[in-house]
Amino acid sequence: MKIKDAHLANVETHKKKIGELLLQYTSLTEEQLDEALRIQKEDHQLLGDILLKKNYIHPHDIIKVLCHQIDIPYLPEIKIDEINPEIVSEISINYAKHHEILPLYETEHSITIAMSDPFDFNAINDLSGIFKKKVHIVVSTPLKIQDAINKVYEKANQNLVDSIEDEFEENLDLDGPIDILDASADEAPVIRFVNSIIFRAVKEKASDIHIEPYEKEVVYRFRVNRVMKEILRQPKKTHAAVSSRIKVMAKLDIAEKRLPQDGRIKIKIAGKDIDIRLSTVPVQNGERIVMRVLEKTNTVLELEKLGFHGKTLQGLKELSTKKHGVLYVTGPTGHGKTTTLFAVLDRMNTPDRMIITVEDPVEYEIAGISQIQVNSKIDLSFARALRAILRQNPDVVMVGETRDQETAEMAIQASLTGHFVLSTLHTNDAASAPTRLIDMGVQPFLISSSLVGVLAQRLVRTLCDHCKTPTQLSDYEMQMLDIEKVPKNATIFKPSGCEKCSQSGYSGMTVVAELLLITDKIRSLILSKADASKIKKAAIEEGMTSLSMDSLQKIFLGITSVEEVLRAIISEADEEN
């Protein structure tokens, strides 16, 4: 029971009246009351507390008495069937449970609320503001109210499920991009719900939407700036309809729930073309759905604006002038490899050069560049597309990803015949790329004779300029960063959080990179099948700025924080070692 002690103390001053009311409205006997009054006189405890400890009365007995004393109706039973579920939708279930309140019914000018604590004036004021009506209070026990809350909200959610399960009979044109902002007001709730999730993801610049079913609920999470954050939770019963709706949009088999499926959704939001790559996998409690959100744009950022600087920037500019060779960009999924490749291509995109790309999917549509979309359904793979590209006699070829030996060898052969080839590769650092190609089955002499550079990169969050605050490095942070002192002209900042950055302390992303240039020394190490650590050591001796060194420079320049580097770079390096 959540009745404030101050109010109880005030009421207890009228113990004779309370005693009489307890005798009248509860099973308390005169002998029990006399014993409690005697204990109170000796120990100065509250009469209600004494009676409760002795189990002479129940908590709801005190509520009854208080209701009679302050003239508030007491409700022994809450009739669920008489409550309109639409009323409870105005407040969240978490708020209702926390304050132990439940809207019962409303009239034109008032609303009646069941409460366990009639002195919770903050909740009363909140409800008056939400409903914009006069609030009438009835009191019931916490147990009765909590039980009613569970049943009423379950009923409200069931009404939502019932209203969205039959919405797939509509005639939806899926041949062209769907403009989700052009949804009519009478569309089914599930359509509006899915549209709102996608719209919010695009608005918040989320790269991924995760829909995760669990035993009793479904969790919706976004990945924003490489960090996952929970958006909302929904009842488990809504998942089947939401999953089916998303599958309909992607033209997948809505009846197949046992096997993984992949698809694509093309939508328009405020005139922008959005490409969504959909992946579903069956898990214990349903289908887990991940949607990769890609905003198709004609705007390519320059290398400087992506965050490249110093020797790495200069090296990339020099590589973009070469006539032949292979340049790989490596790193985990979602760390901007394709964006970097197009920034390099943009520098090479001149009228005297013919450029063809093969991608999955086409993320940037650039004038002057011929782009091919991989299509697994018709067996148009990277290797097959690359074979066809070479017959077109291009000057520059970009292969979205090198996944197998055939694609790797064809890219190398293309470079040896006078083409400049760009591609991506999944390795943790630049020095591991030659070893990865050898593991694929590519001969070391082909790698050493064709490879001109390997760029490894990560994306880290940049500090919000409006709220970042200066700080000092702790001994632990110095040890983790493997530095002995901070440069004199450096200022270390930490995230704080403000309205501009949604209290995260970060705004935007920047790249942290290392560029391995293939020199004679590196070439000889590749020929001898040296491991990645030897190649990396030799490259640093020749002046390469490593990922860790570049991240330190970003910290000292006040671009990112120690916490972000430890999360995204240092901890990953420890796992590799």
PDB file of C-alpha atoms in Angstrom, residues 300-563:
ATOM      1  CA  VAL A 300      29.537  10.978 -52.761  1.00  0.00           C
ATOM      2  CA  LEU A 301      31.578  12.444 -49.938  1.00  0.00           C
ATOM      3  CA  GLU A 302      35.182  13.431 -50.491  1.00  0.00           C
ATOM      4  CA  LEU A 303      37.947  11.485 -48.759  1.00  0.00           C
ATOM      5  CA  GLU A 304      38.723  14.440 -46.494  1.00  0.00           C
ATOM      6  CA  LYS A 305      35.109  14.715 -45.350  1.00  0.00           C
ATOM      7  CA  LEU A 306      35.026  11.016 -44.520  1.00  0.00           C
ATOM      8  CA  GLY A 307      37.839  11.584 -42.016  1.00  0.00           C
ATOM      9  CA  PHE A 308      40.985  10.592 -43.930  1.00  0.00           C
ATOM     10  CA  HIS A 309      44.024  12.761 -43.247  1.00  0.00           C
ATOM     11  CA  GLY A 310      47.814  12.788 -43.189  1.00  0.00           C
ATOM     12  CA  LYS A 311      49.806  10.003 -44.849  1.00  0.00           C
ATOM     13  CA  THR A 312      46.714   7.844 -45.362  1.00  0.00           C
ATOM     14  CA  LEU A 313      44.917  10.567 -47.314  1.00  0.00           C
ATOM     15  CA  GLN A 314      47.991  11.333 -49.400  1.00  0.00           C
ATOM     16  CA  GLY A 315      48.497   7.630 -50.157  1.00  0.00           C
ATOM     17  CA  LEU A 316      44.904   7.181 -51.340  1.00  0.00           C
ATOM     18  CA  LYS A 317      45.173  10.208 -53.623  1.00  0.00           C
ATOM     19  CA  GLU A 318      48.336   8.774 -55.175  1.00  0.00           C
ATOM     20  CA  LEU A 319      46.717   5.334 -55.652  1.00  0.00           C
ATOM     21  CA  SER A 320      43.776   6.952 -57.460  1.00  0.00           C
ATOM     22  CA  THR A 321      46.155   8.077 -60.209  1.00  0.00           C
ATOM     23  CA  LYS A 322      47.473   4.587 -61.009  1.00  0.00           C
ATOM     24  CA  LYS A 323      46.620   2.894 -64.299  1.00  0.00           C
ATOM     25  CA  HIS A 324      46.689  -0.728 -63.081  1.00  0.00           C
ATOM     26  CA  GLY A 325      46.801  -2.761 -59.885  1.00  0.00           C
ATOM     27  CA  VAL A 326      44.415  -3.919 -57.152  1.00  0.00           C
ATOM     28  CA  LEU A 327      43.321  -1.843 -54.157  1.00  0.00           C
ATOM     29  CA  TYR A 328      41.439  -3.613 -51.375  1.00  0.00           C
ATOM     30  CA  VAL A 329      39.427  -1.918 -48.636  1.00  0.00           C
ATOM     31  CA  THR A 330      38.989  -4.160 -45.588  1.00  0.00           C
ATOM     32  CA  GLY A 331      37.013  -4.054 -42.377  1.00  0.00           C
ATOM     33  CA  PRO A 332      33.853  -5.423 -40.745  1.00  0.00           C
ATOM     34  CA  THR A 333      30.411  -5.116 -42.291  1.00  0.00           C
ATOM     35  CA  GLY A 334      28.867  -1.673 -41.938  1.00  0.00           C
ATOM     36  CA  HIS A 335      32.095   0.267 -41.450  1.00  0.00           C
ATOM     37  CA  GLY A 336      31.900   2.328 -44.657  1.00  0.00           C
ATOM     38  CA  LYS A 337      34.043   0.298 -47.077  1.00  0.00           C
ATOM     39  CA  THR A 338      31.757   0.910 -50.066  1.00  0.00           C
ATOM     40  CA  THR A 339      31.503   4.614 -49.243  1.00  0.00           C
ATOM     41  CA  THR A 340      35.304   4.878 -49.281  1.00  0.00           C
ATOM     42  CA  LEU A 341      35.545   2.991 -52.577  1.00  0.00           C
ATOM     43  CA  PHE A 342      33.138   5.439 -54.199  1.00  0.00           C
ATOM     44  CA  ALA A 343      35.072   8.382 -52.794  1.00  0.00           C
ATOM     45  CA  VAL A 344      38.162   6.975 -54.564  1.00  0.00           C
ATOM     46  CA  LEU A 345      36.143   6.265 -57.725  1.00  0.00           C
ATOM     47  CA  ASP A 346      34.832   9.819 -57.688  1.00  0.00           C
ATOM     48  CA  ARG A 347      38.433  11.081 -57.928  1.00  0.00           C
ATOM     49  CA  MET A 348      39.045   8.693 -60.844  1.00  0.00           C
ATOM     50  CA  ASN A 349      35.778   9.533 -62.632  1.00  0.00           C
ATOM     51  CA  THR A 350      37.093  11.654 -65.509  1.00  0.00           C
ATOM     52  CA  PRO A 351      35.921  11.757 -69.151  1.00  0.00           C
ATOM     53  CA  ASP A 352      39.039   9.879 -70.323  1.00  0.00           C
ATOM     54  CA  ARG A 353      38.336   6.855 -68.111  1.00  0.00           C
ATOM     55  CA  MET A 354      35.687   4.152 -68.477  1.00  0.00           C
ATOM     56  CA  ILE A 355      34.512   2.849 -65.099  1.00  0.00           C
ATOM     57  CA  ILE A 356      32.242  -0.176 -64.517  1.00  0.00           C
ATOM     58  CA  THR A 357      31.135  -1.547 -61.141  1.00  0.00           C
ATOM     59  CA  VAL A 358      29.394  -4.700 -59.947  1.00  0.00           C
ATOM     60  CA  GLU A 359      27.644  -4.272 -56.610  1.00  0.00           C
ATOM     61  CA  ASP A 360      25.196  -5.872 -54.195  1.00  0.00           C
ATOM     62  CA  PRO A 361      23.230  -3.649 -53.909  1.00  0.00           C
ATOM     63  CA  VAL A 362      23.881  -0.463 -55.895  1.00  0.00           C
ATOM     64  CA  GLU A 363      24.136   2.105 -53.086  1.00  0.00           C
ATOM     65  CA  TYR A 364      25.294   5.196 -54.999  1.00  0.00           C
ATOM     66  CA  GLU A 365      24.140   6.080 -58.516  1.00  0.00           C
ATOM     67  CA  ILE A 366      26.947   8.112 -60.072  1.00  0.00           C
ATOM     68  CA  ALA A 367      26.824   9.818 -63.457  1.00  0.00           C
ATOM     69  CA  GLY A 368      29.608   8.605 -65.754  1.00  0.00           C
ATOM     70  CA  ILE A 369      29.896   5.187 -64.055  1.00  0.00           C
ATOM     71  CA  SER A 370      28.191   2.038 -65.403  1.00  0.00           C
ATOM     72  CA  GLN A 371      26.845  -0.008 -62.504  1.00  0.00           C
ATOM     73  CA  ILE A 372      25.731  -3.650 -62.453  1.00  0.00           C
ATOM     74  CA  GLN A 373      23.465  -5.134 -59.776  1.00  0.00           C
ATOM     75  CA  VAL A 374      24.278  -8.685 -58.626  1.00  0.00           C
ATOM     76  CA  ASN A 375      21.256 -11.007 -58.913  1.00  0.00           C
ATOM     77  CA  SER A 376      21.572 -14.445 -57.338  1.00  0.00           C
ATOM     78  CA  LYS A 377      18.171 -15.549 -58.680  1.00  0.00           C
ATOM     79  CA  ILE A 378      19.501 -15.551 -62.254  1.00  0.00           C
ATOM     80  CA  ASP A 379      23.043 -16.604 -61.240  1.00  0.00           C
ATOM     81  CA  LEU A 380      24.548 -13.176 -61.913  1.00  0.00           C
ATOM     82  CA  SER A 381      27.367 -13.435 -59.366  1.00  0.00           C
ATOM     83  CA  PHE A 382      30.375 -11.164 -58.799  1.00  0.00           C
ATOM     84  CA  ALA A 383      32.621 -13.539 -60.759  1.00  0.00           C
ATOM     85  CA  ARG A 384      30.227 -13.879 -63.702  1.00  0.00           C
ATOM     86  CA  ALA A 385      29.617 -10.129 -63.877  1.00  0.00           C
ATOM     87  CA  LEU A 386      33.356  -9.431 -63.662  1.00  0.00           C
ATOM     88  CA  ARG A 387      34.026 -11.826 -66.534  1.00  0.00           C
ATOM     89  CA  ALA A 388      31.498  -9.936 -68.663  1.00  0.00           C
ATOM     90  CA  ILE A 389      32.871  -6.551 -67.585  1.00  0.00           C
ATOM     91  CA  LEU A 390      36.362  -7.338 -68.840  1.00  0.00           C
ATOM     92  CA  ARG A 391      34.956  -7.864 -72.352  1.00  0.00           C
ATOM     93  CA  GLN A 392      33.751  -4.251 -72.214  1.00  0.00           C
ATOM     94  CA  ASN A 393      37.378  -3.045 -72.072  1.00  0.00           C
ATOM     95  CA  PRO A 394      37.046  -0.750 -69.013  1.00  0.00           C
ATOM     96  CA  ASP A 395      39.862   1.290 -67.470  1.00  0.00           C
ATOM     97  CA  VAL A 396      38.655   0.948 -63.876  1.00  0.00           C
ATOM     98  CA  VAL A 397      36.645  -1.900 -62.356  1.00  0.00           C
ATOM     99  CA  MET A 398      35.039  -1.940 -58.917  1.00  0.00           C
ATOM    100  CA  VAL A 399      33.916  -5.292 -57.480  1.00  0.00           C
ATOM    101  CA  GLY A 400      31.657  -4.844 -54.465  1.00  0.00           C
ATOM    102  CA  GLU A 401      33.114  -7.785 -52.544  1.00  0.00           C
ATOM    103  CA  THR A 402      35.740 -10.469 -53.062  1.00  0.00           C
ATOM    104  CA  ARG A 403      34.097 -13.579 -51.645  1.00  0.00           C
ATOM    105  CA  ASP A 404      35.895 -16.486 -53.285  1.00  0.00           C
ATOM    106  CA  GLN A 405      39.019 -17.630 -55.141  1.00  0.00           C
ATOM    107  CA  GLU A 406      37.442 -17.213 -58.595  1.00  0.00           C
ATOM    108  CA  THR A 407      36.574 -13.549 -58.033  1.00  0.00           C
ATOM    109  CA  ALA A 408      39.979 -12.817 -56.446  1.00  0.00           C
ATOM    110  CA  GLU A 409      41.955 -14.426 -59.287  1.00  0.00           C
ATOM    111  CA  MET A 410      39.877 -12.690 -61.981  1.00  0.00           C
ATOM    112  CA  ALA A 411      40.426  -9.317 -60.291  1.00  0.00           C
ATOM    113  CA  ILE A 412      44.177  -9.940 -60.155  1.00  0.00           C
ATOM    114  CA  GLN A 413      44.299 -11.096 -63.777  1.00  0.00           C
ATOM    115  CA  ALA A 414      42.382  -7.959 -64.776  1.00  0.00           C
ATOM    116  CA  SER A 415      44.973  -5.784 -63.049  1.00  0.00           C
ATOM    117  CA  LEU A 416      47.807  -7.630 -64.761  1.00  0.00           C
ATOM    118  CA  THR A 417      46.229  -6.877 -68.138  1.00  0.00           C
ATOM    119  CA  GLY A 418      46.147  -3.111 -67.562  1.00  0.00           C
ATOM    120  CA  HIS A 419      43.036  -2.459 -65.458  1.00  0.00           C
ATOM    121  CA  PHE A 420      42.778  -0.775 -62.074  1.00  0.00           C
ATOM    122  CA  VAL A 421      40.585  -2.875 -59.777  1.00  0.00           C
ATOM    123  CA  LEU A 422      38.995  -1.859 -56.485  1.00  0.00           C
ATOM    124  CA  SER A 423      37.251  -4.290 -54.150  1.00  0.00           C
ATOM    125  CA  THR A 424      36.447  -5.051 -50.509  1.00  0.00           C
ATOM    126  CA  LEU A 425      37.689  -7.904 -48.364  1.00  0.00           C
ATOM    127  CA  HIS A 426      36.746  -9.061 -44.872  1.00  0.00           C
ATOM    128  CA  THR A 427      39.886  -8.902 -42.721  1.00  0.00           C
ATOM    129  CA  ASN A 428      40.585  -7.233 -39.385  1.00  0.00           C
ATOM    130  CA  ASP A 429      43.551  -5.153 -40.547  1.00  0.00           C
ATOM    131  CA  ALA A 430      45.445  -4.294 -43.715  1.00  0.00           C
ATOM    132  CA  ALA A 431      48.329  -6.697 -43.137  1.00  0.00           C
ATOM    133  CA  SER A 432      45.944  -9.675 -42.990  1.00  0.00           C
ATOM    134  CA  ALA A 433      44.673  -9.144 -46.559  1.00  0.00           C
ATOM    135  CA  PRO A 434      47.526 -10.969 -48.374  1.00  0.00           C
ATOM    136  CA  THR A 435      47.211 -13.894 -45.949  1.00  0.00           C
ATOM    137  CA  ARG A 436      43.452 -14.014 -46.556  1.00  0.00           C
ATOM    138  CA  LEU A 437      43.955 -14.136 -50.333  1.00  0.00           C
ATOM    139  CA  ILE A 438      46.492 -16.939 -49.938  1.00  0.00           C
ATOM    140  CA  ASP A 439      43.993 -18.837 -47.789  1.00  0.00           C
ATOM    141  CA  MET A 440      41.456 -18.461 -50.619  1.00  0.00           C
ATOM    142  CA  GLY A 441      43.917 -20.279 -52.912  1.00  0.00           C
ATOM    143  CA  VAL A 442      45.480 -17.322 -54.767  1.00  0.00           C
ATOM    144  CA  GLN A 443      49.166 -17.796 -55.527  1.00  0.00           C
ATOM    145  CA  PRO A 444      51.533 -15.457 -53.607  1.00  0.00           C
ATOM    146  CA  PHE A 445      53.367 -14.330 -56.779  1.00  0.00           C
ATOM    147  CA  LEU A 446      50.037 -13.155 -58.280  1.00  0.00           C
ATOM    148  CA  ILE A 447      49.249 -11.168 -55.130  1.00  0.00           C
ATOM    149  CA  SER A 448      52.680  -9.546 -54.881  1.00  0.00           C
ATOM    150  CA  SER A 449      52.728  -8.570 -58.567  1.00  0.00           C
ATOM    151  CA  SER A 450      49.218  -7.057 -58.679  1.00  0.00           C
ATOM    152  CA  LEU A 451      48.428  -5.655 -55.231  1.00  0.00           C
ATOM    153  CA  VAL A 452      49.198  -1.933 -54.853  1.00  0.00           C
ATOM    154  CA  GLY A 453      47.553  -1.166 -51.532  1.00  0.00           C
ATOM    155  CA  VAL A 454      45.256  -2.334 -48.739  1.00  0.00           C
ATOM    156  CA  LEU A 455      43.161   0.111 -46.728  1.00  0.00           C
ATOM    157  CA  ALA A 456      41.738  -1.085 -43.397  1.00  0.00           C
ATOM    158  CA  GLN A 457      39.159   1.111 -41.716  1.00  0.00           C
ATOM    159  CA  ARG A 458      36.683   1.419 -38.862  1.00  0.00           C
ATOM    160  CA  LEU A 459      33.955   3.923 -38.118  1.00  0.00           C
ATOM    161  CA  VAL A 460      33.919   5.648 -34.734  1.00  0.00           C
ATOM    162  CA  ARG A 461      31.405   8.130 -33.369  1.00  0.00           C
ATOM    163  CA  THR A 462      32.397  11.791 -33.279  1.00  0.00           C
ATOM    164  CA  LEU A 463      31.797  13.887 -30.178  1.00  0.00           C
ATOM    165  CA  CYS A 464      28.946  16.389 -30.169  1.00  0.00           C
ATOM    166  CA  ASP A 465      30.475  19.864 -30.488  1.00  0.00           C
ATOM    167  CA  HIS A 466      27.678  21.373 -28.401  1.00  0.00           C
ATOM    168  CA  CYS A 467      28.260  19.369 -25.213  1.00  0.00           C
ATOM    169  CA  LYS A 468      31.699  17.716 -25.229  1.00  0.00           C
ATOM    170  CA  THR A 469      33.698  18.637 -22.140  1.00  0.00           C
ATOM    171  CA  PRO A 470      37.463  18.571 -21.466  1.00  0.00           C
ATOM    172  CA  THR A 471      38.810  15.743 -19.321  1.00  0.00           C
ATOM    173  CA  GLN A 472      42.035  14.113 -18.180  1.00  0.00           C
ATOM    174  CA  LEU A 473      43.218  10.599 -18.965  1.00  0.00           C
ATOM    175  CA  SER A 474      43.281   8.179 -16.040  1.00  0.00           C
ATOM    176  CA  ASP A 475      46.186   5.793 -15.454  1.00  0.00           C
ATOM    177  CA  TYR A 476      43.995   2.933 -16.648  1.00  0.00           C
ATOM    178  CA  GLU A 477      43.148   4.751 -19.891  1.00  0.00           C
ATOM    179  CA  MET A 478      46.823   5.581 -20.482  1.00  0.00           C
ATOM    180  CA  GLN A 479      47.637   1.916 -20.050  1.00  0.00           C
ATOM    181  CA  MET A 480      44.839   0.761 -22.363  1.00  0.00           C
ATOM    182  CA  LEU A 481      45.872   3.280 -25.041  1.00  0.00           C
ATOM    183  CA  ASP A 482      49.517   2.228 -24.563  1.00  0.00           C
ATOM    184  CA  ILE A 483      50.824   5.767 -24.217  1.00  0.00           C
ATOM    185  CA  GLU A 484      53.140   7.334 -21.653  1.00  0.00           C
ATOM    186  CA  LYS A 485      52.057  10.947 -21.948  1.00  0.00           C
ATOM    187  CA  VAL A 486      49.626  13.222 -23.752  1.00  0.00           C
ATOM    188  CA  PRO A 487      51.024  15.714 -26.303  1.00  0.00           C
ATOM    189  CA  LYS A 488      51.194  19.284 -24.990  1.00  0.00           C
ATOM    190  CA  ASN A 489      48.880  20.719 -27.648  1.00  0.00           C
ATOM    191  CA  ALA A 490      46.227  18.001 -27.206  1.00  0.00           C
ATOM    192  CA  THR A 491      42.898  18.446 -25.438  1.00  0.00           C
ATOM    193  CA  ILE A 492      40.999  15.314 -24.431  1.00  0.00           C
ATOM    194  CA  PHE A 493      37.214  15.509 -24.450  1.00  0.00           C
ATOM    195  CA  LYS A 494      34.489  13.258 -23.098  1.00  0.00           C
ATOM    196  CA  PRO A 495      30.795  12.956 -24.077  1.00  0.00           C
ATOM    197  CA  SER A 496      28.187  14.720 -21.945  1.00  0.00           C
ATOM    198  CA  GLY A 497      24.844  14.653 -23.740  1.00  0.00           C
ATOM    199  CA  CYS A 498      22.435  17.394 -24.770  1.00  0.00           C
ATOM    200  CA  GLU A 499      19.270  17.942 -26.811  1.00  0.00           C
ATOM    201  CA  LYS A 500      21.286  18.354 -30.022  1.00  0.00           C
ATOM    202  CA  CYS A 501      22.672  14.795 -29.779  1.00  0.00           C
ATOM    203  CA  SER A 502      19.651  13.136 -28.082  1.00  0.00           C
ATOM    204  CA  GLN A 503      21.660  12.902 -24.834  1.00  0.00           C
ATOM    205  CA  SER A 504      24.138  10.457 -26.413  1.00  0.00           C
ATOM    206  CA  GLY A 505      27.153  12.786 -26.402  1.00  0.00           C
ATOM    207  CA  TYR A 506      27.941  11.876 -30.012  1.00  0.00           C
ATOM    208  CA  SER A 507      26.931  13.294 -33.384  1.00  0.00           C
ATOM    209  CA  GLY A 508      27.995  11.653 -36.636  1.00  0.00           C
ATOM    210  CA  MET A 509      30.800   9.265 -37.584  1.00  0.00           C
ATOM    211  CA  THR A 510      34.368   9.503 -38.792  1.00  0.00           C
ATOM    212  CA  VAL A 511      36.781   6.974 -40.219  1.00  0.00           C
ATOM    213  CA  VAL A 512      39.857   5.548 -38.510  1.00  0.00           C
ATOM    214  CA  ALA A 513      42.156   3.884 -41.021  1.00  0.00           C
ATOM    215  CA  GLU A 514      45.511   2.396 -41.923  1.00  0.00           C
ATOM    216  CA  LEU A 515      46.892   2.201 -45.480  1.00  0.00           C
ATOM    217  CA  LEU A 516      49.330  -0.572 -46.357  1.00  0.00           C
ATOM    218  CA  LEU A 517      51.278   0.405 -49.485  1.00  0.00           C
ATOM    219  CA  ILE A 518      52.946  -2.513 -51.264  1.00  0.00           C
ATOM    220  CA  THR A 519      56.660  -1.680 -51.315  1.00  0.00           C
ATOM    221  CA  ASP A 520      59.486  -3.975 -52.378  1.00  0.00           C
ATOM    222  CA  LYS A 521      59.978  -5.112 -48.781  1.00  0.00           C
ATOM    223  CA  ILE A 522      56.271  -5.904 -48.330  1.00  0.00           C
ATOM    224  CA  ARG A 523      56.210  -7.636 -51.711  1.00  0.00           C
ATOM    225  CA  SER A 524      59.047  -9.964 -50.679  1.00  0.00           C
ATOM    226  CA  LEU A 525      57.266 -10.808 -47.412  1.00  0.00           C
ATOM    227  CA  ILE A 526      54.112 -11.742 -49.368  1.00  0.00           C
ATOM    228  CA  LEU A 527      56.158 -13.980 -51.673  1.00  0.00           C
ATOM    229  CA  SER A 528      57.613 -15.776 -48.643  1.00  0.00           C
ATOM    230  CA  LYS A 529      54.109 -16.211 -47.146  1.00  0.00           C
ATOM    231  CA  ALA A 530      55.032 -14.191 -44.064  1.00  0.00           C
ATOM    232  CA  ASP A 531      52.323 -13.884 -41.435  1.00  0.00           C
ATOM    233  CA  ALA A 532      50.306 -10.694 -40.892  1.00  0.00           C
ATOM    234  CA  SER A 533      52.277  -9.565 -37.827  1.00  0.00           C
ATOM    235  CA  LYS A 534      55.571  -9.460 -39.771  1.00  0.00           C
ATOM    236  CA  ILE A 535      53.952  -7.563 -42.639  1.00  0.00           C
ATOM    237  CA  LYS A 536      52.403  -5.058 -40.215  1.00  0.00           C
ATOM    238  CA  LYS A 537      55.699  -4.541 -38.364  1.00  0.00           C
ATOM    239  CA  ALA A 538      57.539  -3.893 -41.627  1.00  0.00           C
ATOM    240  CA  ALA A 539      54.826  -1.493 -42.827  1.00  0.00           C
ATOM    241  CA  ILE A 540      54.979   0.558 -39.594  1.00  0.00           C
ATOM    242  CA  GLU A 541      58.777   0.725 -39.899  1.00  0.00           C
ATOM    243  CA  GLU A 542      58.251   2.158 -43.386  1.00  0.00           C
ATOM    244  CA  GLY A 543      55.888   4.845 -42.067  1.00  0.00           C
ATOM    245  CA  MET A 544      52.393   3.327 -42.060  1.00  0.00           C
ATOM    246  CA  THR A 545      49.950   4.893 -39.595  1.00  0.00           C
ATOM    247  CA  SER A 546      48.186   1.975 -37.882  1.00  0.00           C
ATOM    248  CA  LEU A 547      44.543   1.905 -36.785  1.00  0.00           C
ATOM    249  CA  SER A 548      45.583   2.472 -33.162  1.00  0.00           C
ATOM    250  CA  MET A 549      47.859   5.370 -34.072  1.00  0.00           C
ATOM    251  CA  ASP A 550      45.146   7.022 -36.183  1.00  0.00           C
ATOM    252  CA  SER A 551      42.584   6.609 -33.408  1.00  0.00           C
ATOM    253  CA  LEU A 552      44.960   8.316 -30.947  1.00  0.00           C
ATOM    254  CA  GLN A 553      45.303  11.255 -33.330  1.00  0.00           C
ATOM    255  CA  LYS A 554      41.495  11.526 -33.482  1.00  0.00           C
ATOM    256  CA  ILE A 555      41.396  11.594 -29.653  1.00  0.00           C
ATOM    257  CA  PHE A 556      44.116  14.254 -29.375  1.00  0.00           C
ATOM    258  CA  LEU A 557      42.336  16.400 -31.984  1.00  0.00           C
ATOM    259  CA  GLY A 558      39.129  16.284 -29.913  1.00  0.00           C
ATOM    260  CA  ILE A 559      37.208  14.465 -32.657  1.00  0.00           C
ATOM    261  CA  THR A 560      36.298  11.337 -30.696  1.00  0.00           C
ATOM    262  CA  SER A 561      36.551  10.091 -27.122  1.00  0.00           C
ATOM    263  CA  VAL A 562      38.726   7.599 -25.288  1.00  0.00           C
ATOM    264  CA  GLU A 563      35.641   5.510 -24.462  1.00  0.00           C
TER     265      GLU A 563
END
